[in-house]
Amino acid sequence: MKSGNHMKVMKFGGTSVGSPQRMKEVARLFQPAPGEQTFVVLSAMSGTTNSLVEIADYLYRKNTEGASNVINKLEQKYLDHVEELYATPAFREKMLQFLHEKFDYLRSFTEDLTNFGTAEEKMILAQGEIISTTMVANYLQEQGQHALLLSALDLVRTGENGEPDFNFIREATVKRLRENPDYDIYITQGFICRNARGEVDNLQRGGSDYTACLIGAALMTEEIQIWTDIDGMHNNDPRVVEHTEPVRQLHFEEAAELAYFGAKILHPTCIQPAKFAGVPVRLLNTMDPAAPGTLINNDLQRGTIKAVAAKDNITCIQIQSSRMLLAYGFLRKVFEIFEQCQTSIDMICTSEVGVSVTIDNRTRLTEIVNELKKYGTVEVDENMCIVCVVGDLASGNVGFETQACMALQDIPVRMISYGGSHYNISFLVKADDKKRTLQTLSDTLFKKR
Ligand code: ASP
Ligand code: MG
C-alpha cells in the first residue's frame, strides 16, 4: 500500500455506471498515474436501487407475484449486459453464473415471507452495489488490469447511534490495504455497510458519496473525487435560471450549506469526514473528464458570494402570543413540540411576540399545529421555498446583505435569516416566486464580477 498522498478515491454514481458502455468509459478513468493507486467506490447501476426498493415493498405487502415480476425484469436486463461488457467466453460464463446466483438469492426472499422485515429489506437493497462492483471489477480483470474488489461490508460499519464508526472504518480499510498492497485499483461498494449488530445495512439513499468521503478521510488520500454527469456545482439552479456558471471552488462549509439547500449534487452530510480530515473533495463530470469541476477544501475566498440555491416544499408555521413578551421558556415549549413530533426545524425568526419556523417534513403537521395552539395563535403557510445565498458572509464583510435584499425589492419575502452561520443568508418566499427570486439574485450578485 502506498501512502494516502499517492492515492485518490473516485466515486461514480448510478448514471456513470448506468450501462455497459458507460462502465467501459469510466473504467478508463480509474487508471492511476505511475506510482499511484486508485480507490474506486461505485453506486448501483441507475434505476437498480429503486427496483430493489420496489421488490421489498411488494414483499412487505406479501405480494410475491409483484416482487417476482420486478426481479425477473431486472434479471433480464442484467443478463443482457453480460454479452456487451465482456469479450471472452470465460468471463461471460463466470458473470452469468454470478448473476444467476444473485437473482436466485433475491428470489429466495419470496419463498418465506413470515419474517420479512427491515433486515431482509436491507439485504435486498445491498445487491445493487454488490452486482455493479462485481461487474466492473471483472471487466477490469478481463482487461488485464491489476484490480481488487473489496467488500464494503468488511470496511464500513455504523455504530450504536447509526452513524458511521470512523475508527472501525479506518482500521479495517488500512488493514485490508496492508494485506493487499500491490494493486493499482481497489474497488468497493458505496452505500452499503454493516451496523453495530453486524447486520447488512446502508448509509441511506444517495449514501455512496458518504462512503467515498469516509474512505478518503480514513486513508487520508490526496483527494476524493465525486464523478457525476454534470459539470460540478453551479452558482444557481441551471434548470430554473438563465446564465448560471460553474463554481470552481467552495469552502467545506459553503458546500455543506449548498448540499442541504437542494444542490443535489452531493449528499448533505457526506463531506463532514473529508472536512475533518482536511482531504479536498473534487466534483467532476464523466461526460467531460477534462473539465476542472468544483474543488471543495478549507480555503475561503474572502468576501465572495459563491452561489444561490433553493429548497422546495417548505411549510412555515407562525406562533404569536402576548405571553411570549418578556417571558422566558416560551421557545423551549415551542421547540419541545417539534422534538416530540420528530420534525426538524430549518429556519427560525423571532420577534418579541411571535416566532416563525419552517419545516420540510409535513407528516406530523396537524399534531404540531394542535399542540402549538395551546401556546398562541398559529398560522400555517404552505408551498413556500427557502432561497439561500452562500458565500463568505461574515458580518465584517459589509454590504452583502444589502445587495441580496435590494435584489429582492419586488418580491414578497416572508422570512429572512442571517447570522446563523458565516456562510449563509436565507429568504423564505412563496413557491410561485421562486423562479424570479433565483433569477434576480443571480442577475444582481453574479453580474460580471
Ligand atoms: N444506490 C444507492 C441509491 O440509489 C446509493 C447511491 O447511489 O449513492 O440511493
Ligand atoms: Mg447519488
PDB file of C-alpha atoms and ligand atoms in Angstrom, residues 11 13-14 43-44 49-50 129 190-191 204-209, ligand 1:
ATOM      1  CA  LYS A  11     -16.736   7.693  -6.658  1.00  0.00           C
ATOM      2  CA  GLY A  13     -22.811   7.414  -9.282  1.00  0.00           C
ATOM      3  CA  GLY A  14     -25.570   5.316 -10.805  1.00  0.00           C
ATOM      4  CA  SER A  43     -23.112   3.034  -6.868  1.00  0.00           C
ATOM      5  CA  ALA A  44     -25.580   0.526  -8.230  1.00  0.00           C
ATOM      6  CA  THR A  49     -31.839   0.588  -6.123  1.00  0.00           C
ATOM      7  CA  ASN A  50     -35.330   1.854  -6.955  1.00  0.00           C
ATOM      8  CA  GLU A 129     -23.908  -2.182  -5.413  1.00  0.00           C
ATOM      9  CA  GLY A 190     -20.819   2.702  -1.985  1.00  0.00           C
ATOM     10  CA  PHE A 191     -23.896   2.953   0.237  1.00  0.00           C
ATOM     11  CA  GLN A 204     -29.311   5.902   3.389  1.00  0.00           C
ATOM     12  CA  ARG A 205     -30.288   6.650  -0.184  1.00  0.00           C
ATOM     13  CA  GLY A 206     -27.596   8.527  -2.061  1.00  0.00           C
ATOM     14  CA  GLY A 207     -25.067   7.306   0.520  1.00  0.00           C
ATOM     15  CA  SER A 208     -22.297   6.342  -1.885  1.00  0.00           C
ATOM     16  CA  ASP A 209     -20.821   9.831  -1.675  1.00  0.00           C
TER      17      ASP A 209
HETATM   18  N1  ASP B   1     -27.600   3.187  -4.931  1.00  0.00           N
HETATM   19  C1  ASP B   1     -27.968   3.998  -3.816  1.00  0.00           C
HETATM   20  C2  ASP B   1     -29.122   4.905  -4.190  1.00  0.00           C
HETATM   21  O1  ASP B   1     -29.591   4.865  -5.298  1.00  0.00           O
HETATM   22  C3  ASP B   1     -26.814   4.754  -3.255  1.00  0.00           C
HETATM   23  C4  ASP B   1     -26.185   5.779  -4.186  1.00  0.00           C
HETATM   24  O2  ASP B   1     -26.333   5.695  -5.401  1.00  0.00           O
HETATM   25  O3  ASP B   1     -25.500   6.668  -3.684  1.00  0.00           O
HETATM   26  O4  ASP B   1     -29.569   5.638  -3.370  1.00  0.00           O
END
